[in-house]
PDB file of C-alpha atoms in Angstrom:
ATOM      1  CA  MET A1152      30.991   4.708  -5.384  1.00  0.00           C
ATOM      2  CA  HIS A1153      29.333   4.483  -8.800  1.00  0.00           C
ATOM      3  CA  ILE A1154      25.711   3.804  -9.852  1.00  0.00           C
ATOM      4  CA  ASP A1155      24.576   2.958 -13.385  1.00  0.00           C
ATOM      5  CA  ALA A1156      20.951   2.320 -14.367  1.00  0.00           C
ATOM      6  CA  VAL A1157      19.090   1.455 -17.553  1.00  0.00           C
ATOM      7  CA  SER A1158      15.442   0.779 -18.385  1.00  0.00           C
ATOM      8  CA  SER A1159      13.793  -0.082 -21.695  1.00  0.00           C
ATOM      9  CA  GLY A1160      10.261  -1.027 -22.717  1.00  0.00           C
ATOM     10  CA  ALA A1161       9.700  -3.978 -25.005  1.00  0.00           C
ATOM     11  CA  LYS A1162       7.408  -1.683 -27.003  1.00  0.00           C
ATOM     12  CA  ALA A1163       8.351   1.803 -28.139  1.00  0.00           C
ATOM     13  CA  ASN A1164       7.191   4.574 -25.774  1.00  0.00           C
ATOM     14  CA  HIS A1165       5.771   2.117 -23.245  1.00  0.00           C
ATOM     15  CA  ASN A1166       7.698   0.838 -20.238  1.00  0.00           C
ATOM     16  CA  GLU A1167       6.145  -0.784 -17.181  1.00  0.00           C
ATOM     17  CA  ASP A1168       9.467  -1.018 -15.311  1.00  0.00           C
ATOM     18  CA  TRP A1169      10.879   1.634 -13.004  1.00  0.00           C
ATOM     19  CA  VAL A1170      14.358   1.979 -11.532  1.00  0.00           C
ATOM     20  CA  CYS A1171      15.960   4.679  -9.394  1.00  0.00           C
ATOM     21  CA  SER A1172      18.361   5.380  -6.544  1.00  0.00           C
ATOM     22  CA  PHE A1173      17.855   7.551  -3.460  1.00  0.00           C
ATOM     23  CA  HIS A1174      20.592   9.075  -1.335  1.00  0.00           C
ATOM     24  CA  THR A1175      20.247  10.024   2.307  1.00  0.00           C
ATOM     25  CA  PRO A1176      23.077  10.523   4.842  1.00  0.00           C
ATOM     26  CA  GLY A1177      24.855   7.196   5.290  1.00  0.00           C
ATOM     27  CA  THR A1178      22.342   5.298   3.144  1.00  0.00           C
ATOM     28  CA  ILE A1179      21.865   4.499  -0.535  1.00  0.00           C
ATOM     29  CA  ASP A1180      18.573   2.969  -1.661  1.00  0.00           C
ATOM     30  CA  LEU A1181      18.340   1.178  -5.010  1.00  0.00           C
ATOM     31  CA  VAL A1182      14.800   0.337  -6.121  1.00  0.00           C
ATOM     32  CA  ILE A1183      13.762  -1.668  -9.161  1.00  0.00           C
ATOM     33  CA  ILE A1184      10.105  -2.357 -10.005  1.00  0.00           C
ATOM     34  CA  ASP A1185       8.753  -4.669 -12.709  1.00  0.00           C
ATOM     35  CA  GLY A1186       5.086  -4.039 -13.430  1.00  0.00           C
ATOM     36  CA  GLY A1187       3.098  -7.157 -14.272  1.00  0.00           C
ATOM     37  CA  THR A1188       1.776  -7.042 -17.827  1.00  0.00           C
ATOM     38  CA  SER A1189      -1.956  -6.379 -17.785  1.00  0.00           C
ATOM     39  CA  VAL A1190      -4.299  -9.283 -18.511  1.00  0.00           C
ATOM     40  CA  ALA A1191      -7.338  -6.992 -18.791  1.00  0.00           C
ATOM     41  CA  ASP A1192      -9.095  -6.040 -22.006  1.00  0.00           C
ATOM     42  CA  VAL A1193      -8.916  -2.292 -21.294  1.00  0.00           C
ATOM     43  CA  ASP A1194      -7.228   0.209 -18.994  1.00  0.00           C
ATOM     44  CA  TYR A1195      -9.498   1.689 -16.336  1.00  0.00           C
ATOM     45  CA  ILE A1196      -7.328   4.153 -14.398  1.00  0.00           C
ATOM     46  CA  ASP A1197      -5.023   5.655 -17.008  1.00  0.00           C
ATOM     47  CA  ARG A1198      -6.187   5.150 -20.581  1.00  0.00           C
ATOM     48  CA  LEU A1199      -3.274   7.149 -22.004  1.00  0.00           C
ATOM     49  CA  ASN A1200      -0.285   5.465 -20.374  1.00  0.00           C
ATOM     50  CA  GLY A1201      -1.913   2.282 -19.098  1.00  0.00           C
ATOM     51  CA  ASP A1202      -2.911   1.142 -15.614  1.00  0.00           C
ATOM     52  CA  VAL A1203       0.350  -0.718 -14.967  1.00  0.00           C
ATOM     53  CA  VAL A1204       2.496   2.322 -15.774  1.00  0.00           C
ATOM     54  CA  TRP A1205       0.252   4.429 -13.540  1.00  0.00           C
ATOM     55  CA  PHE A1206       0.599   1.923 -10.690  1.00  0.00           C
ATOM     56  CA  VAL A1207       4.374   1.625 -10.924  1.00  0.00           C
ATOM     57  CA  THR A1208       5.070   5.354 -11.196  1.00  0.00           C
ATOM     58  CA  ARG A1209       2.519   6.331  -8.540  1.00  0.00           C
ATOM     59  CA  PHE A1210       3.849   3.780  -6.057  1.00  0.00           C
ATOM     60  CA  ALA A1211       7.456   4.777  -6.804  1.00  0.00           C
ATOM     61  CA  ALA A1212       6.707   8.449  -6.129  1.00  0.00           C
ATOM     62  CA  SER A1213       5.070   7.620  -2.816  1.00  0.00           C
ATOM     63  CA  LEU A1214       7.888   5.254  -1.866  1.00  0.00           C
ATOM     64  CA  GLY A1215      10.443   7.974  -2.551  1.00  0.00           C
ATOM     65  CA  ALA A1216       8.649  10.289  -0.137  1.00  0.00           C
ATOM     66  CA  CYS A1217       8.571   7.526   2.496  1.00  0.00           C
ATOM     67  CA  ILE A1218      12.297   6.934   2.079  1.00  0.00           C
ATOM     68  CA  GLU A1219      13.000  10.638   2.506  1.00  0.00           C
ATOM     69  CA  SER A1220      10.901  10.661   5.695  1.00  0.00           C
ATOM     70  CA  GLY A1221      13.157   7.977   7.192  1.00  0.00           C
ATOM     71  CA  LEU A1222      10.768   5.015   7.313  1.00  0.00           C
ATOM     72  CA  GLY A1223      12.143   1.478   7.391  1.00  0.00           C
ATOM     73  CA  GLN A1224      11.629  -0.770   4.404  1.00  0.00           C
ATOM     74  CA  HIS A1225       8.588  -2.691   5.616  1.00  0.00           C
ATOM     75  CA  ALA A1226       6.777   0.391   6.909  1.00  0.00           C
ATOM     76  CA  ALA A1227       7.657   2.421   3.810  1.00  0.00           C
ATOM     77  CA  VAL A1228       6.279  -0.173   1.386  1.00  0.00           C
ATOM     78  CA  HIS A1229       2.978  -0.449   3.257  1.00  0.00           C
ATOM     79  CA  ALA A1230       2.648   3.330   3.591  1.00  0.00           C
ATOM     80  CA  ALA A1231       3.396   3.826  -0.107  1.00  0.00           C
ATOM     81  CA  ILE A1232       0.935   1.159  -1.230  1.00  0.00           C
ATOM     82  CA  GLY A1233      -1.702   2.628   1.070  1.00  0.00           C
ATOM     83  CA  ALA A1234      -1.360   6.025  -0.599  1.00  0.00           C
ATOM     84  CA  THR A1235      -1.438   4.398  -4.030  1.00  0.00           C
ATOM     85  CA  TYR A1236      -4.587   2.437  -3.215  1.00  0.00           C
ATOM     86  CA  ASP A1237      -6.336   5.579  -1.969  1.00  0.00           C
ATOM     87  CA  GLU A1238      -5.718   7.261  -5.316  1.00  0.00           C
ATOM     88  CA  PHE A1239      -6.752   4.097  -7.164  1.00  0.00           C
ATOM     89  CA  ARG A1240     -10.121   4.170  -5.379  1.00  0.00           C
ATOM     90  CA  GLU A1241     -10.601   7.817  -6.316  1.00  0.00           C
ATOM     91  CA  ARG A1242      -9.833   7.172  -9.970  1.00  0.00           C
ATOM     92  CA  ALA A1243     -11.935   4.009 -10.026  1.00  0.00           C
ATOM     93  CA  ALA A1244     -15.044   5.702  -8.599  1.00  0.00           C
ATOM     94  CA  GLY A1245     -18.135   4.551 -10.457  1.00  0.00           C
ATOM     95  CA  GLN A1246     -16.335   1.786 -12.342  1.00  0.00           C
ATOM     96  CA  GLU A1247     -16.565  -1.973 -11.906  1.00  0.00           C
ATOM     97  CA  ILE A1248     -12.960  -3.127 -12.205  1.00  0.00           C
ATOM     98  CA  PRO A1249     -12.496  -6.907 -12.220  1.00  0.00           C
ATOM     99  CA  GLN A1250      -9.841  -8.135  -9.853  1.00  0.00           C
ATOM    100  CA  HIS A1251      -7.731  -9.564 -12.667  1.00  0.00           C
ATOM    101  CA  ALA A1252      -7.398  -5.977 -13.927  1.00  0.00           C
ATOM    102  CA  TRP A1253      -5.882  -4.689 -10.689  1.00  0.00           C
ATOM    103  CA  PRO A1254      -2.188  -4.005 -11.414  1.00  0.00           C
ATOM    104  CA  ILE A1255       0.616  -5.800  -9.586  1.00  0.00           C
ATOM    105  CA  ALA A1256       4.417  -5.675  -9.722  1.00  0.00           C
ATOM    106  CA  ALA A1257       7.609  -7.341  -8.634  1.00  0.00           C
ATOM    107  CA  MET A1258       9.950  -5.154  -6.616  1.00  0.00           C
ATOM    108  CA  THR A1259      13.425  -5.425  -5.171  1.00  0.00           C
ATOM    109  CA  TRP A1260      14.656  -2.706  -2.832  1.00  0.00           C
ATOM    110  CA  LEU A1261      18.321  -2.692  -1.855  1.00  0.00           C
ATOM    111  CA  ARG A1262      19.277  -0.508   1.106  1.00  0.00           C
ATOM    112  CA  LEU A1263      23.032   0.005   1.439  1.00  0.00           C
ATOM    113  CA  THR A1264      24.122   1.390   4.790  1.00  0.00           C
ATOM    114  CA  THR A1265      27.664   2.649   4.527  1.00  0.00           C
ATOM    115  CA  ASP A1266      30.354   3.758   6.927  1.00  0.00           C
ATOM    116  CA  PRO A1267      34.158   3.833   6.653  1.00  0.00           C
ATOM    117  CA  ALA A1268      34.470   0.317   8.050  1.00  0.00           C
ATOM    118  CA  ALA A1269      31.834  -1.660   6.162  1.00  0.00           C
ATOM    119  CA  THR A1270      28.736  -1.674   3.973  1.00  0.00           C
ATOM    120  CA  ARG A1271      25.585  -3.557   4.955  1.00  0.00           C
ATOM    121  CA  LEU A1272      23.010  -4.565   2.341  1.00  0.00           C
ATOM    122  CA  SER A1273      19.369  -4.962   3.444  1.00  0.00           C
ATOM    123  CA  MET A1274      17.193  -6.526   0.744  1.00  0.00           C
ATOM    124  CA  TYR A1275      13.399  -6.361   0.537  1.00  0.00           C
ATOM    125  CA  CYS A1276      12.155  -8.572  -2.302  1.00  0.00           C
ATOM    126  CA  LEU A1277       8.681  -9.173  -3.713  1.00  0.00           C
ATOM    127  CA  GLY A1278       8.479 -11.206  -6.904  1.00  0.00           C
ATOM    128  CA  ASP A1279      11.151 -12.332  -9.307  1.00  0.00           C
ATOM    129  CA  CYS A1280      13.743  -9.628  -9.840  1.00  0.00           C
ATOM    130  CA  LYS A1281      17.326 -10.918  -9.729  1.00  0.00           C
ATOM    131  CA  VAL A1282      20.212  -9.669  -7.539  1.00  0.00           C
ATOM    132  CA  LEU A1283      23.857 -10.652  -8.057  1.00  0.00           C
ATOM    133  CA  MET A1284      26.976  -9.601  -6.152  1.00  0.00           C
ATOM    134  CA  HIS A1285      30.504  -9.700  -7.594  1.00  0.00           C
ATOM    135  CA  THR A1286      32.986 -10.100  -4.772  1.00  0.00           C
ATOM    136  CA  PRO A1287      36.580  -8.780  -4.845  1.00  0.00           C
ATOM    137  CA  GLY A1288      37.707 -12.413  -5.134  1.00  0.00           C
ATOM    138  CA  GLY A1289      35.876 -12.807  -8.445  1.00  0.00           C
ATOM    139  CA  GLU A1290      32.872 -14.847  -7.253  1.00  0.00           C
ATOM    140  CA  VAL A1291      29.405 -13.944  -8.549  1.00  0.00           C
ATOM    141  CA  ARG A1292      26.794 -14.731  -5.895  1.00  0.00           C
ATOM    142  CA  ASP A1293      23.032 -14.927  -6.381  1.00  0.00           C
ATOM    143  CA  LEU A1294      21.785 -13.060  -3.317  1.00  0.00           C
ATOM    144  CA  ASP A1295      18.127 -14.034  -3.767  1.00  0.00           C
ATOM    145  CA  PRO A1296      17.889 -17.420  -5.531  1.00  0.00           C
ATOM    146  CA  TRP A1297      14.084 -17.452  -5.492  1.00  0.00           C
ATOM    147  CA  VAL A1298      12.235 -19.139  -8.356  1.00  0.00           C
ATOM    148  CA  ASN A1299       8.692 -18.092  -9.220  1.00  0.00           C
ATOM    149  CA  PRO A1300       6.640 -21.325  -9.036  1.00  0.00           C
ATOM    150  CA  GLN A1301       4.196 -19.925 -11.575  1.00  0.00           C
ATOM    151  CA  GLU A1302       6.893 -20.049 -14.254  1.00  0.00           C
ATOM    152  CA  ALA A1303       6.929 -23.856 -14.134  1.00  0.00           C
ATOM    153  CA  VAL A1304       3.149 -23.949 -14.531  1.00  0.00           C
ATOM    154  CA  LEU A1305       3.273 -21.616 -17.532  1.00  0.00           C
ATOM    155  CA  SER A1306       6.169 -23.541 -19.079  1.00  0.00           C
ATOM    156  CA  VAL A1307       4.071 -26.706 -19.064  1.00  0.00           C
ATOM    157  CA  GLU A1308       1.170 -24.907 -20.733  1.00  0.00           C
ATOM    158  CA  VAL A1309       3.422 -23.252 -23.322  1.00  0.00           C
ATOM    159  CA  ALA A1310       4.977 -26.641 -24.124  1.00  0.00           C
ATOM    160  CA  LYS A1311       1.496 -28.029 -24.777  1.00  0.00           C
ATOM    161  CA  LEU A1312       0.786 -25.213 -27.222  1.00  0.00           C
ATOM    162  CA  GLN A1313       4.116 -25.767 -28.947  1.00  0.00           C
ATOM    163  CA  ALA A1314       3.280 -29.444 -29.311  1.00  0.00           C
ATOM    164  CA  GLU A1315       0.089 -28.352 -31.079  1.00  0.00           C
ATOM    165  CA  GLY A1316       2.211 -26.284 -33.455  1.00  0.00           C
ATOM    166  CA  LEU A1317       1.019 -22.925 -32.114  1.00  0.00           C
ATOM    167  CA  GLN A1318       4.016 -20.595 -32.494  1.00  0.00           C
ATOM    168  CA  ASP A1319       2.354 -17.185 -32.852  1.00  0.00           C
ATOM    169  CA  SER A1320       2.897 -15.241 -29.609  1.00  0.00           C
ATOM    170  CA  ALA A1321      -0.431 -13.366 -29.796  1.00  0.00           C
ATOM    171  CA  ALA A1322      -2.390 -16.579 -30.343  1.00  0.00           C
ATOM    172  CA  ARG A1323      -0.439 -18.271 -27.570  1.00  0.00           C
ATOM    173  CA  HIS A1324      -1.210 -15.420 -25.185  1.00  0.00           C
ATOM    174  CA  ALA A1325      -4.935 -15.633 -26.010  1.00  0.00           C
ATOM    175  CA  ARG A1326      -4.977 -19.348 -25.205  1.00  0.00           C
ATOM    176  CA  LEU A1327      -3.157 -18.736 -21.912  1.00  0.00           C
ATOM    177  CA  LEU A1328      -5.305 -15.772 -20.880  1.00  0.00           C
ATOM    178  CA  PRO A1329      -7.713 -17.703 -18.603  1.00  0.00           C
ATOM    179  CA  ILE A1330      -4.756 -19.123 -16.658  1.00  0.00           C
ATOM    180  CA  LEU A1331      -3.077 -15.714 -16.463  1.00  0.00           C
ATOM    181  CA  ARG A1332      -6.257 -14.045 -15.225  1.00  0.00           C
ATOM    182  CA  ALA A1333      -6.868 -16.686 -12.578  1.00  0.00           C
ATOM    183  CA  ARG A1334      -3.301 -16.229 -11.382  1.00  0.00           C
ATOM    184  CA  ARG A1335      -3.696 -12.442 -11.224  1.00  0.00           C
ATOM    185  CA  GLU A1336      -6.905 -12.771  -9.197  1.00  0.00           C
ATOM    186  CA  PHE A1337      -5.120 -15.094  -6.775  1.00  0.00           C
ATOM    187  CA  GLN A1338      -2.216 -12.665  -6.393  1.00  0.00           C
ATOM    188  CA  ASN A1339      -4.536  -9.744  -5.683  1.00  0.00           C
ATOM    189  CA  ALA A1340      -6.618 -11.703  -3.161  1.00  0.00           C
ATOM    190  CA  ALA A1341      -3.826 -13.585  -1.371  1.00  0.00           C
ATOM    191  CA  ASN A1342      -3.223 -13.345   2.330  1.00  0.00           C
ATOM    192  CA  ASP A1343       0.343 -12.122   2.955  1.00  0.00           C
ATOM    193  CA  PRO A1344       0.972 -11.541  -0.787  1.00  0.00           C
ATOM    194  CA  GLU A1345       4.350 -12.289  -2.380  1.00  0.00           C
ATOM    195  CA  ALA A1346       3.865  -9.637  -5.090  1.00  0.00           C
ATOM    196  CA  LEU A1347       3.322  -5.895  -4.779  1.00  0.00           C
ATOM    197  CA  CYS A1348      -0.439  -5.425  -5.044  1.00  0.00           C
ATOM    198  CA  LEU A1349      -2.850  -2.584  -4.370  1.00  0.00           C
ATOM    199  CA  ARG A1350      -4.702  -3.909  -1.320  1.00  0.00           C
ATOM    200  CA  PRO A1351      -2.701  -6.537   0.569  1.00  0.00           C
ATOM    201  CA  ASN A1352      -4.844  -8.769   2.782  1.00  0.00           C
ATOM    202  CA  GLY A1353      -2.228  -8.799   5.513  1.00  0.00           C
ATOM    203  CA  GLN A1354       1.473  -8.084   5.515  1.00  0.00           C
ATOM    204  CA  PHE A1355       3.536  -8.419   2.351  1.00  0.00           C
ATOM    205  CA  ARG A1356       5.472 -11.685   2.496  1.00  0.00           C
ATOM    206  CA  ALA A1357       8.698 -10.110   1.328  1.00  0.00           C
ATOM    207  CA  ARG A1358      11.986 -11.957   1.381  1.00  0.00           C
ATOM    208  CA  THR A1359      14.269  -9.928   3.643  1.00  0.00           C
ATOM    209  CA  ILE A1360      17.969 -10.655   3.402  1.00  0.00           C
ATOM    210  CA  GLU A1361      20.957  -9.067   5.160  1.00  0.00           C
ATOM    211  CA  VAL A1362      24.398  -9.255   3.557  1.00  0.00           C
ATOM    212  CA  ASP A1363      27.788  -7.723   4.333  1.00  0.00           C
ATOM    213  CA  VAL A1364      29.261  -6.143   1.201  1.00  0.00           C
ATOM    214  CA  PRO A1365      33.069  -6.351   1.030  1.00  0.00           C
ATOM    215  CA  ASN A1366      35.063  -3.319  -0.020  1.00  0.00           C
ATOM    216  CA  GLY A1367      35.523  -3.495  -3.779  1.00  0.00           C
ATOM    217  CA  ALA A1368      32.351  -5.516  -4.394  1.00  0.00           C
ATOM    218  CA  SER A1369      29.617  -4.669  -6.912  1.00  0.00           C
ATOM    219  CA  VAL A1370      25.877  -5.391  -6.824  1.00  0.00           C
ATOM    220  CA  LEU A1371      23.675  -5.825  -9.904  1.00  0.00           C
ATOM    221  CA  ALA A1372      19.870  -5.885  -9.638  1.00  0.00           C
ATOM    222  CA  MET A1373      17.678  -6.516 -12.674  1.00  0.00           C
ATOM    223  CA  THR A1374      14.177  -7.429 -13.809  1.00  0.00           C
ATOM    224  CA  ASP A1375      13.496 -10.841 -15.282  1.00  0.00           C
ATOM    225  CA  GLY A1376      13.274  -9.194 -18.709  1.00  0.00           C
ATOM    226  CA  PHE A1377      16.917  -8.126 -18.467  1.00  0.00           C
ATOM    227  CA  TYR A1378      17.931 -11.516 -17.054  1.00  0.00           C
ATOM    228  CA  ARG A1379      16.587 -13.209 -20.196  1.00  0.00           C
ATOM    229  CA  LEU A1380      20.164 -12.800 -21.420  1.00  0.00           C
ATOM    230  CA  VAL A1381      20.966 -15.663 -19.027  1.00  0.00           C
ATOM    231  CA  ASP A1382      17.973 -17.831 -18.219  1.00  0.00           C
ATOM    232  CA  THR A1383      15.888 -17.591 -21.414  1.00  0.00           C
ATOM    233  CA  TYR A1384      18.312 -17.046 -24.289  1.00  0.00           C
ATOM    234  CA  GLY A1385      21.489 -18.505 -22.804  1.00  0.00           C
ATOM    235  CA  LEU A1386      23.646 -15.743 -24.255  1.00  0.00           C
ATOM    236  CA  HIS A1387      25.462 -15.288 -20.928  1.00  0.00           C
ATOM    237  CA  THR A1388      26.237 -16.935 -17.661  1.00  0.00           C
ATOM    238  CA  PRO A1389      25.743 -14.830 -14.525  1.00  0.00           C
ATOM    239  CA  GLU A1390      29.519 -14.342 -14.518  1.00  0.00           C
ATOM    240  CA  SER A1391      29.804 -13.197 -18.126  1.00  0.00           C
ATOM    241  CA  LEU A1392      26.776 -10.905 -17.811  1.00  0.00           C
ATOM    242  CA  PHE A1393      28.261  -9.262 -14.729  1.00  0.00           C
ATOM    243  CA  ALA A1394      31.601  -8.870 -16.494  1.00  0.00           C
ATOM    244  CA  LEU A1395      29.928  -7.186 -19.474  1.00  0.00           C
ATOM    245  CA  CYS A1396      27.972  -4.803 -17.243  1.00  0.00           C
ATOM    246  CA  GLU A1397      31.023  -3.869 -15.161  1.00  0.00           C
ATOM    247  CA  GLN A1398      33.446  -3.486 -18.043  1.00  0.00           C
ATOM    248  CA  ARG A1399      31.237  -1.844 -20.668  1.00  0.00           C
ATOM    249  CA  GLY A1400      28.155  -0.666 -18.789  1.00  0.00           C
ATOM    250  CA  LEU A1401      24.507  -1.663 -18.719  1.00  0.00           C
ATOM    251  CA  GLN A1402      23.510  -0.149 -22.061  1.00  0.00           C
ATOM    252  CA  PRO A1403      25.664  -2.544 -24.162  1.00  0.00           C
ATOM    253  CA  ALA A1404      24.061  -5.487 -22.358  1.00  0.00           C
ATOM    254  CA  LEU A1405      20.594  -4.086 -23.068  1.00  0.00           C
ATOM    255  CA  ASP A1406      21.556  -3.489 -26.707  1.00  0.00           C
ATOM    256  CA  GLU A1407      22.664  -7.110 -27.016  1.00  0.00           C
ATOM    257  CA  LEU A1408      19.337  -8.257 -25.601  1.00  0.00           C
ATOM    258  CA  ARG A1409      17.250  -6.201 -28.006  1.00  0.00           C
ATOM    259  CA  GLN A1410      19.407  -7.043 -31.015  1.00  0.00           C
ATOM    260  CA  TYR A1411      19.074 -10.736 -30.314  1.00  0.00           C
ATOM    261  CA  GLU A1412      15.294 -10.505 -29.911  1.00  0.00           C
ATOM    262  CA  ALA A1413      14.981  -8.557 -33.162  1.00  0.00           C
ATOM    263  CA  ALA A1414      17.172 -10.991 -35.112  1.00  0.00           C
ATOM    264  CA  ALA A1415      15.740 -14.197 -33.645  1.00  0.00           C
ATOM    265  CA  PRO A1416      12.117 -13.595 -32.599  1.00  0.00           C
ATOM    266  CA  ALA A1417      11.456 -17.341 -32.608  1.00  0.00           C
ATOM    267  CA  SER A1418      13.863 -17.612 -29.677  1.00  0.00           C
ATOM    268  CA  ALA A1419      11.093 -16.473 -27.365  1.00  0.00           C
ATOM    269  CA  SER A1420       8.728 -19.256 -28.422  1.00  0.00           C
ATOM    270  CA  SER A1421       9.131 -20.857 -25.003  1.00  0.00           C
ATOM    271  CA  SER A1422       7.900 -17.689 -23.241  1.00  0.00           C
ATOM    272  CA  VAL A1423       4.466 -16.135 -22.867  1.00  0.00           C
ATOM    273  CA  LYS A1424       5.813 -12.836 -24.250  1.00  0.00           C
ATOM    274  CA  ARG A1425       8.139 -12.506 -27.238  1.00  0.00           C
ATOM    275  CA  ALA A1426      10.026  -9.724 -25.444  1.00  0.00           C
ATOM    276  CA  ASP A1427       9.758  -8.016 -22.072  1.00  0.00           C
ATOM    277  CA  ASP A1428      10.544  -4.669 -20.502  1.00  0.00           C
ATOM    278  CA  ALA A1429      14.127  -4.809 -19.223  1.00  0.00           C
ATOM    279  CA  SER A1430      15.811  -2.806 -16.471  1.00  0.00           C
ATOM    280  CA  ALA A1431      18.910  -3.027 -14.322  1.00  0.00           C
ATOM    281  CA  ILE A1432      20.891  -1.029 -11.783  1.00  0.00           C
ATOM    282  CA  LEU A1433      24.562  -1.545 -10.949  1.00  0.00           C
ATOM    283  CA  TRP A1434      26.252  -0.296  -7.778  1.00  0.00           C
ATOM    284  CA  ARG A1435      30.014  -0.401  -7.318  1.00  0.00           C
ATOM    285  CA  ALA A1436      31.569   0.098  -3.916  1.00  0.00           C
ATOM    286  CA  GLY A1437      34.190   2.772  -3.498  1.00  0.00           C
ATOM    287  CA  PRO A1438      37.780   2.101  -2.521  1.00  0.00           C
ATOM    288  CA  ALA A1439      38.572   0.983   1.007  1.00  0.00           C
TER     289      ALA A1439
END
């Protein structure tokens, strides 16, 4: 069994992603979190590191404790977000924080239950992280082919701005800000939310998926920033990206991403952000 992980902020010394693995007897937990970029004017909770970084790291710490205590995925996520919200209220005391400023995140949690005969993968997915499995027969399977419907809405709006000749990413973001804030308010107020938010009005509507993992298979989970290598820039297919990560490791794939963005910044003109935080974790099964 082998685990490789990488995480990089789009800006130096600032990363709103988080990735880690936890090991308990008979179980391996792989967790990847992609904090949603703030659409607020200021940070309210953590003015040094930013509210999104605070949210992601605080939730991750609480989730780790819940995993160690033996909670199941659904119960652990709700317990961890409850602890995070309690601290948020303490830090927010005396402040009026608009709902669009409340941090959110995408999260994919992969629980691998192993025994000598087989490995079972239990997936708990909120938001748009990507999970691929490379089978011993050479097939690359998308284990969670969910598409964020908001991306289509934003693509239409970005296309309108491009048609106006607006190419500057900062100016484009300013024009899109009312839409982004309305979306963030909706996500924070939704019943049965599909994203990780501070105060869910009901149960998280996570996608839960159970998969048998063949001996010799590998599983690659990544944020949408890392998957830009495939679906935004077209530098790879899922198959070629998986091959690169397995054969050379995750860092060379991340280096390729950043080098391309630095050399061709106009390539991101179809996106709200010129570049994004990027993280991935790769798990390889041991021999039979």
